[in-house]
Coordinates of C-alpha atoms in Angstrom, one line a residue:
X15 CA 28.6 -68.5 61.7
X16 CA 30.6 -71.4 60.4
X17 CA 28.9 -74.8 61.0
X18 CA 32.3 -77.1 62.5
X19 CA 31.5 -80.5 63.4
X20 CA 32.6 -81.6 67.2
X21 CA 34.4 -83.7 65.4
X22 CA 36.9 -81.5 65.4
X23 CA 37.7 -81.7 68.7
X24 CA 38.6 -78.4 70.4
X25 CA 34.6 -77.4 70.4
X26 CA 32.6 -76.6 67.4
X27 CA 31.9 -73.2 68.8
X28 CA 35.5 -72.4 69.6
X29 CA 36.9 -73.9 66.2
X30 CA 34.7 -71.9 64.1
X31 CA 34.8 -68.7 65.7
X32 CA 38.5 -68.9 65.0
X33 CA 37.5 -70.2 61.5
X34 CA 35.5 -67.0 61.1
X35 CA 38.5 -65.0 62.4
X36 CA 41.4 -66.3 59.4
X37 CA 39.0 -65.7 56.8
X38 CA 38.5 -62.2 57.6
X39 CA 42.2 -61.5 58.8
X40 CA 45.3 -61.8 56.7
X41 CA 48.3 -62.6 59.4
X42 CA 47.2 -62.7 63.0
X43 CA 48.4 -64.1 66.6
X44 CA 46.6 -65.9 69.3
X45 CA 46.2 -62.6 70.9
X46 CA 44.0 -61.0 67.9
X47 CA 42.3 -64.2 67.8
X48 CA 41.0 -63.4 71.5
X49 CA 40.2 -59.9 70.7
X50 CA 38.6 -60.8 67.8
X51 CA 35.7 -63.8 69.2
X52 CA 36.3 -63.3 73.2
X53 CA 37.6 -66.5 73.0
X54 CA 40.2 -67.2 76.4
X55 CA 43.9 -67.4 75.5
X56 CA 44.2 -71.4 76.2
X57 CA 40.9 -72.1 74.0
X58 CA 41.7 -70.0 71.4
X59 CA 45.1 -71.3 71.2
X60 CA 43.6 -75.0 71.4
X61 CA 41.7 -74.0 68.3
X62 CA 44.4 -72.4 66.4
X63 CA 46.8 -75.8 66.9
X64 CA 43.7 -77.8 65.6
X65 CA 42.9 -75.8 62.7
X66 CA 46.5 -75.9 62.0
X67 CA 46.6 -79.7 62.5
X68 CA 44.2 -79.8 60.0
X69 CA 45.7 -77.4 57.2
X70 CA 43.3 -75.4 57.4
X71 CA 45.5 -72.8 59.0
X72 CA 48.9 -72.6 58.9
X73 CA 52.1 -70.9 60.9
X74 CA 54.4 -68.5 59.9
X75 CA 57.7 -67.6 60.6
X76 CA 58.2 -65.8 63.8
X77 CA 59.4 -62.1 64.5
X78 CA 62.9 -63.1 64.8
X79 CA 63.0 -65.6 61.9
X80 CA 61.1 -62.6 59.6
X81 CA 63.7 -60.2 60.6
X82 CA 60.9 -57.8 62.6
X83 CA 61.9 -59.1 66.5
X84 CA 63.0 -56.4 68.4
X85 CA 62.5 -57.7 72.2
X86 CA 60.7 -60.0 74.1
X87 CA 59.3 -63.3 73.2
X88 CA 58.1 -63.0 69.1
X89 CA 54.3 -63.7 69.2
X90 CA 53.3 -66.7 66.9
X91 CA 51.6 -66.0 63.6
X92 CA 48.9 -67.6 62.0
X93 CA 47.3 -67.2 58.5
X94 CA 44.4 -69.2 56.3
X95 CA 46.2 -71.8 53.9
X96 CA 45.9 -69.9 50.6
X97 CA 45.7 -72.9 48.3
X98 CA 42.8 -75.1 50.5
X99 CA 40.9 -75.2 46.7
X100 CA 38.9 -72.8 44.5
X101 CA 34.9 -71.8 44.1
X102 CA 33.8 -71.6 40.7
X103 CA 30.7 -69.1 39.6
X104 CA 28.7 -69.2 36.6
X105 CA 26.5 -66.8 35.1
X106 CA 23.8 -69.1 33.1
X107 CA 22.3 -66.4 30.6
X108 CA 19.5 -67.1 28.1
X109 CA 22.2 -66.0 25.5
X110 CA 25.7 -66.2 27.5
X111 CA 27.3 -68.3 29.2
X112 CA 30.2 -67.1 32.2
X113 CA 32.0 -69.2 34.1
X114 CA 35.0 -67.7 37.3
X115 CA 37.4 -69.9 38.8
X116 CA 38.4 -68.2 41.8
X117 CA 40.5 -68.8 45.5
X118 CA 38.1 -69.2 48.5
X119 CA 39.5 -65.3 49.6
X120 CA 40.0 -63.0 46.7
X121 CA 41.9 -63.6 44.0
X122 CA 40.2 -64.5 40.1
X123 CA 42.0 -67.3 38.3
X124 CA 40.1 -67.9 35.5
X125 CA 36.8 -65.7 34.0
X126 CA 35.2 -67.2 30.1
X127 CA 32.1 -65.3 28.9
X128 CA 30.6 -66.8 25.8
X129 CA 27.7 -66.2 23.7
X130 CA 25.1 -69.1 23.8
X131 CA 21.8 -70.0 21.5
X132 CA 18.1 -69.4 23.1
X133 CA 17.2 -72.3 21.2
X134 CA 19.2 -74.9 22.6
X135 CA 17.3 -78.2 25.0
X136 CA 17.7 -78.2 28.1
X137 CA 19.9 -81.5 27.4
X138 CA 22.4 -79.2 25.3
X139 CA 22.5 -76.5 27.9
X140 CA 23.4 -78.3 30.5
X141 CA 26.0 -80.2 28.5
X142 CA 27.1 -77.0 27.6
X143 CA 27.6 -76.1 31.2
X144 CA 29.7 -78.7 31.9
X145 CA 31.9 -78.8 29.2
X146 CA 32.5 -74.9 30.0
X147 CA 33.1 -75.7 33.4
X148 CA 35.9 -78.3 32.8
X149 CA 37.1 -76.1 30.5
X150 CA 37.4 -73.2 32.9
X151 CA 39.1 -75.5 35.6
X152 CA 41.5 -77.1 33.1
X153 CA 42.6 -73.5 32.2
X154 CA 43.4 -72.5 35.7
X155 CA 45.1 -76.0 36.4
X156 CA 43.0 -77.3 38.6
X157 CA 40.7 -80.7 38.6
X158 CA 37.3 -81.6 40.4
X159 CA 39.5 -82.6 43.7
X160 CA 40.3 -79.1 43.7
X161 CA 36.5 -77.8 43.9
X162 CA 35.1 -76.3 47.1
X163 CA 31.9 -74.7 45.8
X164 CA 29.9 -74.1 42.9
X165 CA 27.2 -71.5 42.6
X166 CA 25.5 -71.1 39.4
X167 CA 23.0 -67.9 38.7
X168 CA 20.2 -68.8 36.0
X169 CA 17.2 -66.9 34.4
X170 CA 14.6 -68.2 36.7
X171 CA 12.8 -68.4 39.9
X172 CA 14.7 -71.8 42.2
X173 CA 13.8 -73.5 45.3
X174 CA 15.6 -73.8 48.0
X175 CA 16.8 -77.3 46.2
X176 CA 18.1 -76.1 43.6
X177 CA 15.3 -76.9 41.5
X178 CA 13.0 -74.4 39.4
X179 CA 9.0 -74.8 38.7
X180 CA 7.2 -75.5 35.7
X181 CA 7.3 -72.9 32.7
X182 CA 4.4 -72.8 30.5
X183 CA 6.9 -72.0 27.1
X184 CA 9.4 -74.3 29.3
X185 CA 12.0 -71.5 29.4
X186 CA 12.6 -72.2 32.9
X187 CA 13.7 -76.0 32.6
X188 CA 16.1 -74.8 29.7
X189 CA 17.7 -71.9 31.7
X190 CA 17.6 -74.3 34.8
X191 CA 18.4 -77.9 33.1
X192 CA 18.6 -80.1 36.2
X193 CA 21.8 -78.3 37.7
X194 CA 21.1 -79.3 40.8
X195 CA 21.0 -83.0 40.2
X196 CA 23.9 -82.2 37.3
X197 CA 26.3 -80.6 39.5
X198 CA 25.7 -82.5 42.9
X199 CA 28.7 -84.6 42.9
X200 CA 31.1 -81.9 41.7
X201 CA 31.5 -80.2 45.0
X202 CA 31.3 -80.3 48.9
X203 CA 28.7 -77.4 47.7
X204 CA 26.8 -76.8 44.8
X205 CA 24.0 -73.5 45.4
X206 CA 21.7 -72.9 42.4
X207 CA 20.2 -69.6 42.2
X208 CA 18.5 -67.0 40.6
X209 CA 20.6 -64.5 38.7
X210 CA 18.8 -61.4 40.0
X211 CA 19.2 -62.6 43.3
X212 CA 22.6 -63.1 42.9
X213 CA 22.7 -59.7 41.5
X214 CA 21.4 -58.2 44.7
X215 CA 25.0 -60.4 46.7
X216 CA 27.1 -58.7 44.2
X217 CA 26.1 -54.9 44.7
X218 CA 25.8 -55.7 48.5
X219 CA 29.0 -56.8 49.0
X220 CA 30.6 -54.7 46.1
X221 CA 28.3 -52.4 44.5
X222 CA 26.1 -49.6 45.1
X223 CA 23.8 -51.5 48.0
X224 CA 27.3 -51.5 50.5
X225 CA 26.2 -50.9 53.4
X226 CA 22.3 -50.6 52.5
X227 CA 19.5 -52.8 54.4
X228 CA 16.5 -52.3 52.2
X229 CA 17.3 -52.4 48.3
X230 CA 16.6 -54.1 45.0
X231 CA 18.9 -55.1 42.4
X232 CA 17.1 -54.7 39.0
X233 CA 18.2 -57.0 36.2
X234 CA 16.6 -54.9 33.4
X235 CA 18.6 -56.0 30.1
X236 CA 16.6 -58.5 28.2
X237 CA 14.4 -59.6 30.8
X238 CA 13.2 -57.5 34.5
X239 CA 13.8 -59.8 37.5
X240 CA 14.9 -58.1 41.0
X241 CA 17.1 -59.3 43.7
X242 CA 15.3 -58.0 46.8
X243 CA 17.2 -57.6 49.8
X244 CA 14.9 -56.2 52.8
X245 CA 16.0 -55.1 56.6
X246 CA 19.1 -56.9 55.2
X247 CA 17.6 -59.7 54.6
X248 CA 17.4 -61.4 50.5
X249 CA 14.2 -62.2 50.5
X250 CA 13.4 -65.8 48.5
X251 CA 10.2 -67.1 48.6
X252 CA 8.1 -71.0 48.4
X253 CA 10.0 -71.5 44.9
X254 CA 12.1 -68.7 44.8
X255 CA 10.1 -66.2 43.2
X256 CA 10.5 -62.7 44.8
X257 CA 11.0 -60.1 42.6
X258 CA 10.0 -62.5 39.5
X259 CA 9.2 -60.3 36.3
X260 CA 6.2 -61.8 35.4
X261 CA 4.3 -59.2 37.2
X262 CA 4.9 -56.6 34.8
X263 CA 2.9 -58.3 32.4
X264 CA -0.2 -56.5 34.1
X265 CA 1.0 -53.6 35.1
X266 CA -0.1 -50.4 32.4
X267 CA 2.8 -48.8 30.4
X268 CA 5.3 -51.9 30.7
X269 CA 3.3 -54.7 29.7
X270 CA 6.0 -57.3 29.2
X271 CA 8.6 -58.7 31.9
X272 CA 11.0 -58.5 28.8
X273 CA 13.4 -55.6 29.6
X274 CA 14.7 -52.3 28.6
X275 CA 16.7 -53.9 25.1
X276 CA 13.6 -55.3 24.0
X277 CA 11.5 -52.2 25.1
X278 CA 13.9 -49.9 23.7
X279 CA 13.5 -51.5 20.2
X280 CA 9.4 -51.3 21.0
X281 CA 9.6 -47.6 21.2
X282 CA 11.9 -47.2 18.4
X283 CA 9.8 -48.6 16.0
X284 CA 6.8 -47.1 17.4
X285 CA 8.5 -43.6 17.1
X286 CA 9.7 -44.3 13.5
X287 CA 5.8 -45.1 12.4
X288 CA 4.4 -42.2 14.4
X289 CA 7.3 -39.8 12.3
X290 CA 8.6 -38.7 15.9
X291 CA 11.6 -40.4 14.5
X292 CA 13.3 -39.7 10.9
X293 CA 13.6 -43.2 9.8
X294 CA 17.5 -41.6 7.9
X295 CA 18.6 -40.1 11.4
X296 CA 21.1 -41.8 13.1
X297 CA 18.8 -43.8 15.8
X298 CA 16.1 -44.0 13.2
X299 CA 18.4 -46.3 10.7
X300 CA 18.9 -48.4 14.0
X301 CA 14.8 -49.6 14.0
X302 CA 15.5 -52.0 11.1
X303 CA 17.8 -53.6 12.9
X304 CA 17.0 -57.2 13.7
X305 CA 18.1 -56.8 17.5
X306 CA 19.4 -53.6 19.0
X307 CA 22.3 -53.2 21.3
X308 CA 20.3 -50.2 23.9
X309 CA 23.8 -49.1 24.7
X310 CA 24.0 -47.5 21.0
X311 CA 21.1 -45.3 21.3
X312 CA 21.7 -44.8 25.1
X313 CA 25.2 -43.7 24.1
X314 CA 23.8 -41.3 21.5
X315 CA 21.3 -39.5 23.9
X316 CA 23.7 -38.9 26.2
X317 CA 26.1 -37.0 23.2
X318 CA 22.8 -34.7 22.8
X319 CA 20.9 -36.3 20.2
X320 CA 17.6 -35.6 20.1
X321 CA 15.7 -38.2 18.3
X322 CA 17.5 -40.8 21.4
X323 CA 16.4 -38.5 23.6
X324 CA 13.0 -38.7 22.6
X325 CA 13.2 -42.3 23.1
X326 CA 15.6 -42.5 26.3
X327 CA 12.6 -40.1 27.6
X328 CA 10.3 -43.0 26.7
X329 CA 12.1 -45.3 28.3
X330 CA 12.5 -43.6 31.6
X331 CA 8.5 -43.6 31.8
X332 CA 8.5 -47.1 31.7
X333 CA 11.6 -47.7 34.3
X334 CA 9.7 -45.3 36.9
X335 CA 6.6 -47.3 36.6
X336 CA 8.6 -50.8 37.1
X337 CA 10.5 -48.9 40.3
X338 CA 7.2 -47.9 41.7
X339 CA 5.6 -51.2 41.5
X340 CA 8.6 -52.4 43.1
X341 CA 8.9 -49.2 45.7
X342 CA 5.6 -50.1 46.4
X343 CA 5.6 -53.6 46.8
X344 CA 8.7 -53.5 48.8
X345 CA 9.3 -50.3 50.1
X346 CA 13.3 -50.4 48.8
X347 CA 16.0 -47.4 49.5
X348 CA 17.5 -47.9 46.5
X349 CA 16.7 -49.6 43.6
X350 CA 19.5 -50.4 41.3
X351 CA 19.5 -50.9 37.6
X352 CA 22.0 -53.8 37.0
X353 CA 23.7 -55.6 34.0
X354 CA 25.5 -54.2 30.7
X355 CA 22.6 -52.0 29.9
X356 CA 23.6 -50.1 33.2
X357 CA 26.9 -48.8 31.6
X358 CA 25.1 -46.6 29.7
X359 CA 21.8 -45.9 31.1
X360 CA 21.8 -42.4 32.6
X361 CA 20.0 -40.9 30.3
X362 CA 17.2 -43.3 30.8
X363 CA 17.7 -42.4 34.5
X364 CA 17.3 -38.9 34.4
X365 CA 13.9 -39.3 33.2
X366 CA 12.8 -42.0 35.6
X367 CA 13.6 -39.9 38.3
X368 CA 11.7 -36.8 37.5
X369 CA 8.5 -39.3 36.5
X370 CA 8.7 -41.9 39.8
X371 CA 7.1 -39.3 42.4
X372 CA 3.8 -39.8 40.7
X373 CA 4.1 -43.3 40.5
X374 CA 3.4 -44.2 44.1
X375 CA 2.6 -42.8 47.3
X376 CA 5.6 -43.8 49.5
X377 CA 8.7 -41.7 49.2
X378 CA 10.4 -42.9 45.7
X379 CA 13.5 -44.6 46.0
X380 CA 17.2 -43.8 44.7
X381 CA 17.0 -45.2 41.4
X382 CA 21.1 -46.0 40.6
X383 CA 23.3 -47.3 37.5
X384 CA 24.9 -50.6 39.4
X385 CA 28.6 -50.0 38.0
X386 CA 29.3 -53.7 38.2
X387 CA 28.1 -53.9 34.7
X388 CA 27.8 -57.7 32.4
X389 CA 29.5 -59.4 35.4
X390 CA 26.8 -58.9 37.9
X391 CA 25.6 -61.8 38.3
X392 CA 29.4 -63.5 38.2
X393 CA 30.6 -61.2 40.7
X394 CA 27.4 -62.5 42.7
X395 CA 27.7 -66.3 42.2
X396 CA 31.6 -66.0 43.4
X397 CA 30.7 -64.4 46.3
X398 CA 27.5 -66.4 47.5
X399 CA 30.6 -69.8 46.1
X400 CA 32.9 -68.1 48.5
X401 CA 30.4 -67.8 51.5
X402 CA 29.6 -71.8 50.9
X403 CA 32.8 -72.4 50.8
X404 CA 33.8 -70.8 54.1
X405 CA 30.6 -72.2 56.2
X406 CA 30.4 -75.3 54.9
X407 CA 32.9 -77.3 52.6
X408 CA 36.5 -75.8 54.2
X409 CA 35.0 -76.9 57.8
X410 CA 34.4 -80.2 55.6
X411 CA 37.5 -80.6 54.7
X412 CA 38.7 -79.9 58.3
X413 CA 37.2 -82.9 59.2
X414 CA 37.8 -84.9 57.4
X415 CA 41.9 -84.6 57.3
X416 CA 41.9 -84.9 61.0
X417 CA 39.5 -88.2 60.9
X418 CA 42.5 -89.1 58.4
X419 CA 44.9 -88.6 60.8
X420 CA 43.2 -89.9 63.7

């Protein structure tokens, strides 16, 4: 529910059920308004006229100035102001760097994905950020007055503050560089987060987890981290750890919480040295490869070739025991492989699926390709910007243009 100060005047309840209402409705009257949150005629009226009062709302023409009237008196319309501000999400990568300007309802202004270096300090990161994020609003003609809410995803576990633990290599402080405290001032809201978590919002509201309750989103590109949503609930943790890679350190046949690119290179090389692979076939030339994009081999197993076969066979062994630590752990519906690595990963899949049975004793879960592909996590941190925007910065800015006009 939107949190609306008394200030307001009508009733914070009142004010923000209507509130509620316009952001879900395109053009409504008083009359859907009462449908819609049992709200009486007079009240709901009272808290149209004040969220219009504010510009948070606004009228529109009537039947009979829109041409539409046929008899009786025309009913007024109402709709949300379409230009109250945007939300910006950004998708803080260990090697990109994405950054959406969007409108608080639907509409993407502005999307930059860049490659950045692994190497960089935490200071240069998070100068980095910035720069991209002026960049971003400066291309869709907008300033900082214009901000409603910020929500940035980022390769690590985060607090409810904002703020991530200690890393023993450090690599959480670089992919978290004091956002928190960077970004406060920028917005009414500023939400850091982690990506995987963000990734579970995006196929949620979006992807293959509509209309699911128990599910994990499975970042499984260069790193595993899962976004664990259960009886519809994310689930978060003390530091914001659930679903935290880490684990797969221990676990027998993954080893590693680095993901499916990096594995998939593992077992290539492996394969080339055992002479499972012909180091002149078409995925064996790939092994000396200083980094492999998956999605080459991953394409080729699914034309038929063997030799990626072989290995996207490999693979699947070590996705099925990933999803049964996590079907055990969490007893999930569906788990669902997200990121670009998904585009291609069906092969990989097919194998999982036919290995996962014996990898716990609960019933395994669907194991799905998200199709929301490299802008996961984006999709995520405009949505979960959007949500902040609507329950917390527009009922801001309500207030504080009527305590201007007071």
């Amino acid at each position: 529910m939107t949190e609306v100060s008394a200030d307001l005047g009508t009733g914070r309840a009142s004010v923000g059920a209507v509130l509620d209402f316009a952001w879900t409705a395109a053009e409504f009257t008083a009359t859907e308004v009462m449908a819609g949150t049992a709200l009486t005629r007079s009240t709901a009226i009272d808290a149209v006229d004040t969220l219009v009062s504010a510009g948070i709302l606004r009228e529109l023409p009537n039947a009979r100035m829109a041409g539409t009237y046929r008899s009786g008196r025309p009913a007024r319309r109402f709709e949300l102001v379409p230009d109250l501000g945007v939300v910006v999400g950004i998708d803080a990568g260990d090697t990109h760097l994405a950054v959406t300007v969007a409108d608080p309802l639907r509409t993407t202004l502005v999307q930059h994905r860049t490659e950045v270096d692994p190497e960089e300090t935490p200071e240069e990161r998070r100068a980095i950020i910035i720069d991209r994020l002026r960049d971003a609003l400066a291309e869709a003609g907008r300033t900082r007055d214009d901000l409603l809410a910020i929500c940035v995803g980022v390769a690590a576990p985060v607090n409810r503050d904002g703020i991530s633990p200690p890393h023993p290599d450090r690599f959480w402080e670089r992919t978290n560089p004091g956002l928190a405290a960077a970004l406060r001032d920028w917005a009414p809201a500023v939400e850091i987060k982690n990506d995987a978590l963000l990734a579970a919002v995006a196929e949620g509201t979006q992807g293959a987890a509509i209309g699911c309750r128990d599910y994990v989103a499975l970042l499984a590109g260069e790193r595993f981290g899962g976004g664990v949503v259960v009886d519809g609930h994310l689930l978060h943790g003390a530091h914001g750890g659930v679903g935290e890679g880490v684990v797969f350190d221990h676990i027998i046949g993954v080893g590693s919480a680095f993901g499916l690119a990096p594995a998939l290179h593992h077992q290539l090389l492996a394969a080339v040295d055992a002479g499972e692979v012909d180091v002149n076939s078409a995925v064996g030339r790939l092994a000396d490869a200083e980094r492999i994009d998956p999605r080459r081999v991953l394409a080729l197993a699914a034309s038929g070739d063997p030799d990626a076969l072989l290995i996207a066979g490999q693979l699947g062994e070590t996705v099925a025991r990933v999803v049964g630590v996590l079907g055990s752990m969490y007893d999930p519906e569906r788990v669902i492989i997200c990121g670009a690595v998904a585009e291609s990963i069906e092969p990989v899949l097919v194998a999982a699926r036919a290995a996962l049975p014996s990898q716990l004793h609960l019933p395994a879960p669907q194991v799905l390709a998200s199709s929301l592909g490299a802008d996961v996590v984006s999709l995520g941190a405009v949505a979960s910007a959007r949500r902040a925007a609507r329950e917390r910065a527009v009922p801001l800015l309500a207030e504080r243009r009527l305590a201007a006009r007071a």
